[in-house]
Amino acid sequence: MSKVENIEQEVQELTASELAAFRRWFLEFDAQVWDRQIEEDVRKGKLDKVAEEALAAHRAGKSKEL
């Protein structure tokens, strides 16, 4: 059985309160992983092209205030 399959089985056996606590933990964990990935992509310049396209569209009047 793979590690993921073991985790899936363990999650299925959680009580409702344990599952709620796990959800809260996992959402926070996943958000932190996402934030680190975005920060690394920014540092490596991976988003520069997208940012410049968005700024050019804004300068051309193709955006609106939210």
GROMACS .gro file of N, CA and C in nm:
model
  198
    1MET      N    1   0.086  -0.118   0.000
    1MET     CA    2   0.000   0.000   0.000
    1MET      C    3   0.090   0.124   0.000
    2SER      N    4   0.055   0.221  -0.083
    2SER     CA    5   0.137   0.342  -0.092
    2SER      C    6   0.112   0.433   0.028
    3LYS      N    7   0.200   0.529   0.043
    3LYS     CA    8   0.187   0.626   0.152
    3LYS      C    9   0.054   0.702   0.140
    4VAL      N   10   0.020   0.742   0.017
    4VAL     CA   11  -0.105   0.815  -0.005
    4VAL      C   12  -0.225   0.728   0.031
    5GLU      N   13  -0.221   0.603  -0.010
    5GLU     CA   14  -0.332   0.512   0.024
    5GLU      C   15  -0.344   0.494   0.174
    6ASN      N   16  -0.231   0.488   0.244
    6ASN     CA   17  -0.235   0.479   0.390
    6ASN      C   18  -0.299   0.603   0.451
    7ILE      N   19  -0.262   0.718   0.401
    7ILE     CA   20  -0.319   0.844   0.452
    7ILE      C   21  -0.469   0.847   0.424
    8GLU      N   22  -0.509   0.809   0.302
    8GLU     CA   23  -0.652   0.807   0.268
    8GLU      C   24  -0.729   0.718   0.365
    9GLN      N   25  -0.675   0.601   0.393
    9GLN     CA   26  -0.741   0.509   0.485
    9GLN      C   27  -0.751   0.570   0.624
   10GLU      N   28  -0.643   0.630   0.671
   10GLU     CA   29  -0.645   0.693   0.804
   10GLU      C   30  -0.747   0.806   0.810
   11VAL      N   31  -0.755   0.887   0.706
   11VAL     CA   32  -0.850   0.998   0.703
   11VAL      C   33  -0.993   0.945   0.708
   12GLN      N   34  -1.018   0.838   0.637
   12GLN     CA   35  -1.153   0.780   0.637
   12GLN      C   36  -1.195   0.730   0.774
   13GLU      N   37  -1.100   0.702   0.858
   13GLU     CA   38  -1.129   0.649   0.992
   13GLU      C   39  -1.139   0.758   1.099
   14LEU      N   40  -1.119   0.883   1.062
   14LEU     CA   41  -1.127   0.992   1.159
   14LEU      C   42  -1.270   1.015   1.203
   15THR      N   43  -1.286   1.058   1.328
   15THR     CA   44  -1.418   1.100   1.375
   15THR      C   45  -1.450   1.234   1.311
   16ALA      N   46  -1.573   1.278   1.325
   16ALA     CA   47  -1.613   1.406   1.266
   16ALA      C   48  -1.529   1.522   1.320
   17SER      N   49  -1.504   1.522   1.450
   17SER     CA   50  -1.426   1.632   1.508
   17SER      C   51  -1.280   1.622   1.466
   18GLU      N   52  -1.227   1.501   1.456
   18GLU     CA   53  -1.090   1.485   1.408
   18GLU      C   54  -1.078   1.529   1.262
   19LEU      N   55  -1.178   1.496   1.181
   19LEU     CA   56  -1.177   1.536   1.040
   19LEU      C   57  -1.183   1.688   1.028
   20ALA      N   58  -1.263   1.752   1.110
   20ALA     CA   59  -1.271   1.899   1.108
   20ALA      C   60  -1.136   1.959   1.144
   21ALA      N   61  -1.071   1.904   1.246
   21ALA     CA   62  -0.939   1.955   1.286
   21ALA      C   63  -0.837   1.931   1.175
   22PHE      N   64  -0.843   1.815   1.111
   22PHE     CA   65  -0.753   1.785   1.000
   22PHE      C   66  -0.775   1.881   0.884
   23ARG      N   67  -0.900   1.909   0.851
   23ARG     CA   68  -0.931   2.004   0.743
   23ARG      C   69  -0.869   2.140   0.771
   24ARG      N   70  -0.887   2.188   0.894
   24ARG     CA   71  -0.831   2.319   0.930
   24ARG      C   72  -0.679   2.317   0.914
   25TRP      N   73  -0.616   2.211   0.965
   25TRP     CA   74  -0.470   2.200   0.955
   25TRP      C   75  -0.427   2.193   0.809
   26PHE      N   76  -0.495   2.111   0.729
   26PHE     CA   77  -0.453   2.093   0.592
   26PHE      C   78  -0.472   2.219   0.510
   27LEU      N   79  -0.580   2.291   0.532
   27LEU     CA   80  -0.600   2.417   0.459
   27LEU      C   81  -0.487   2.515   0.487
   28GLU      N   82  -0.447   2.527   0.613
   28GLU     CA   83  -0.337   2.616   0.650
   28GLU      C   84  -0.205   2.566   0.590
   29PHE      N   85  -0.180   2.438   0.599
   29PHE     CA   86  -0.059   2.378   0.543
   29PHE      C   87  -0.053   2.402   0.392
   30ASP      N   88  -0.162   2.375   0.323
   30ASP     CA   89  -0.167   2.391   0.178
   30ASP      C   90  -0.147   2.537   0.138
   31ALA      N   91  -0.205   2.629   0.213
   31ALA     CA   92  -0.188   2.772   0.184
   31ALA      C   93  -0.042   2.813   0.200
   32GLN      N   94   0.025   2.761   0.302
   32GLN     CA   95   0.166   2.794   0.322
   32GLN      C   96   0.252   2.739   0.208
   33VAL      N   97   0.223   2.618   0.163
   33VAL     CA   98   0.297   2.559   0.051
   33VAL      C   99   0.276   2.644  -0.075
   34TRP      N  100   0.152   2.684  -0.099
   34TRP     CA  101   0.118   2.768  -0.215
   34TRP      C  102   0.192   2.901  -0.207
   35ASP      N  103   0.191   2.963  -0.091
   35ASP     CA  104   0.259   3.092  -0.074
   35ASP      C  105   0.409   3.079  -0.103
   36ARG      N  106   0.471   2.973  -0.052
   36ARG     CA  107   0.614   2.953  -0.078
   36ARG      C  108   0.640   2.934  -0.227
   37GLN      N  109   0.552   2.861  -0.296
   37GLN     CA  110   0.570   2.839  -0.439
   37GLN      C  111   0.557   2.969  -0.517
   38ILE      N  112   0.457   3.050  -0.483
   38ILE     CA  113   0.439   3.179  -0.550
   38ILE      C  114   0.560   3.268  -0.525
   39GLU      N  115   0.607   3.273  -0.401
   39GLU     CA  116   0.724   3.355  -0.369
   39GLU      C  117   0.846   3.310  -0.449
   40GLU      N  118   0.864   3.180  -0.463
   40GLU     CA  119   0.978   3.130  -0.541
   40GLU      C  120   0.962   3.163  -0.689
   41ASP      N  121   0.840   3.148  -0.741
   41ASP     CA  122   0.816   3.182  -0.881
   41ASP      C  123   0.842   3.330  -0.908
   42VAL      N  124   0.803   3.416  -0.814
   42VAL     CA  125   0.828   3.560  -0.828
   42VAL      C  126   0.979   3.585  -0.826
   43ARG      N  127   1.047   3.524  -0.730
   43ARG     CA  128   1.192   3.542  -0.717
   43ARG      C  129   1.265   3.498  -0.844
   44LYS      N  130   1.217   3.392  -0.907
   44LYS     CA  131   1.280   3.340  -1.029
   44LYS      C  132   1.235   3.414  -1.155
   45GLY      N  133   1.141   3.510  -1.140
   45GLY     CA  134   1.095   3.587  -1.255
   45GLY      C  135   0.991   3.517  -1.340
   46LYS      N  136   0.936   3.408  -1.290
   46LYS     CA  137   0.840   3.332  -1.370
   46LYS      C  138   0.709   3.407  -1.396
   47LEU      N  139   0.680   3.507  -1.314
   47LEU     CA  140   0.553   3.580  -1.330
   47LEU      C  141   0.573   3.716  -1.395
   48ASP      N  142   0.696   3.749  -1.432
   48ASP     CA  143   0.725   3.880  -1.489
   48ASP      C  144   0.644   3.908  -1.615
   49LYS      N  145   0.638   3.811  -1.705
   49LYS     CA  146   0.567   3.830  -1.831
   49LYS      C  147   0.417   3.854  -1.806
   50VAL      N  148   0.358   3.776  -1.719
   50VAL     CA  149   0.216   3.790  -1.687
   50VAL      C  150   0.191   3.927  -1.623
   51ALA      N  151   0.278   3.968  -1.533
   51ALA     CA  152   0.263   4.097  -1.467
   51ALA      C  153   0.273   4.211  -1.568
   52GLU      N  154   0.369   4.203  -1.658
   52GLU     CA  155   0.385   4.308  -1.759
   52GLU      C  156   0.264   4.314  -1.851
   53GLU      N  157   0.212   4.200  -1.889
   53GLU     CA  158   0.091   4.198  -1.973
   53GLU      C  159  -0.027   4.262  -1.902
   54ALA      N  160  -0.041   4.233  -1.773
   54ALA     CA  161  -0.151   4.292  -1.696
   54ALA      C  162  -0.133   4.443  -1.684
   55LEU      N  163  -0.011   4.488  -1.658
   55LEU     CA  164   0.015   4.632  -1.648
   55LEU      C  165  -0.007   4.701  -1.782
   56ALA      N  166   0.033   4.639  -1.891
   56ALA     CA  167   0.011   4.697  -2.023
   56ALA      C  168  -0.138   4.708  -2.053
   57ALA      N  169  -0.213   4.605  -2.018
   57ALA     CA  170  -0.358   4.610  -2.039
   57ALA      C  171  -0.420   4.720  -1.955
   58HIS      N  172  -0.373   4.738  -1.833
   58HIS     CA  173  -0.424   4.844  -1.747
   58HIS      C  174  -0.392   4.981  -1.806
   59ARG      N  175  -0.268   5.000  -1.851
   59ARG     CA  176  -0.229   5.128  -1.912
   59ARG      C  177  -0.310   5.157  -2.037
   60ALA      N  178  -0.353   5.052  -2.106
   60ALA     CA  179  -0.432   5.068  -2.229
   60ALA      C  180  -0.581   5.088  -2.198
   61GLY      N  181  -0.615   5.094  -2.070
   61GLY     CA  182  -0.753   5.118  -2.031
   61GLY      C  183  -0.841   4.994  -2.038
   62LYS      N  184  -0.781   4.878  -2.037
   62LYS     CA  185  -0.858   4.753  -2.048
   62LYS      C  186  -0.891   4.692  -1.913
   63SER      N  187  -0.877   4.769  -1.807
   63SER     CA  188  -0.911   4.717  -1.674
   63SER      C  189  -1.011   4.812  -1.611
   64LYS      N  190  -1.072   4.763  -1.503
   64LYS     CA  191  -1.167   4.847  -1.430
   64LYS      C  192  -1.148   4.824  -1.281
   65GLU      N  193  -1.182   4.924  -1.203
   65GLU     CA  194  -1.169   4.912  -1.058
   65GLU      C  195  -1.270   4.813  -1.004
   66LEU      N  196  -1.228   4.740  -0.903
   66LEU     CA  197  -1.318   4.643  -0.839
   66LEU      C  198  -1.395   4.708  -0.729
   0.00000   0.00000   0.00000
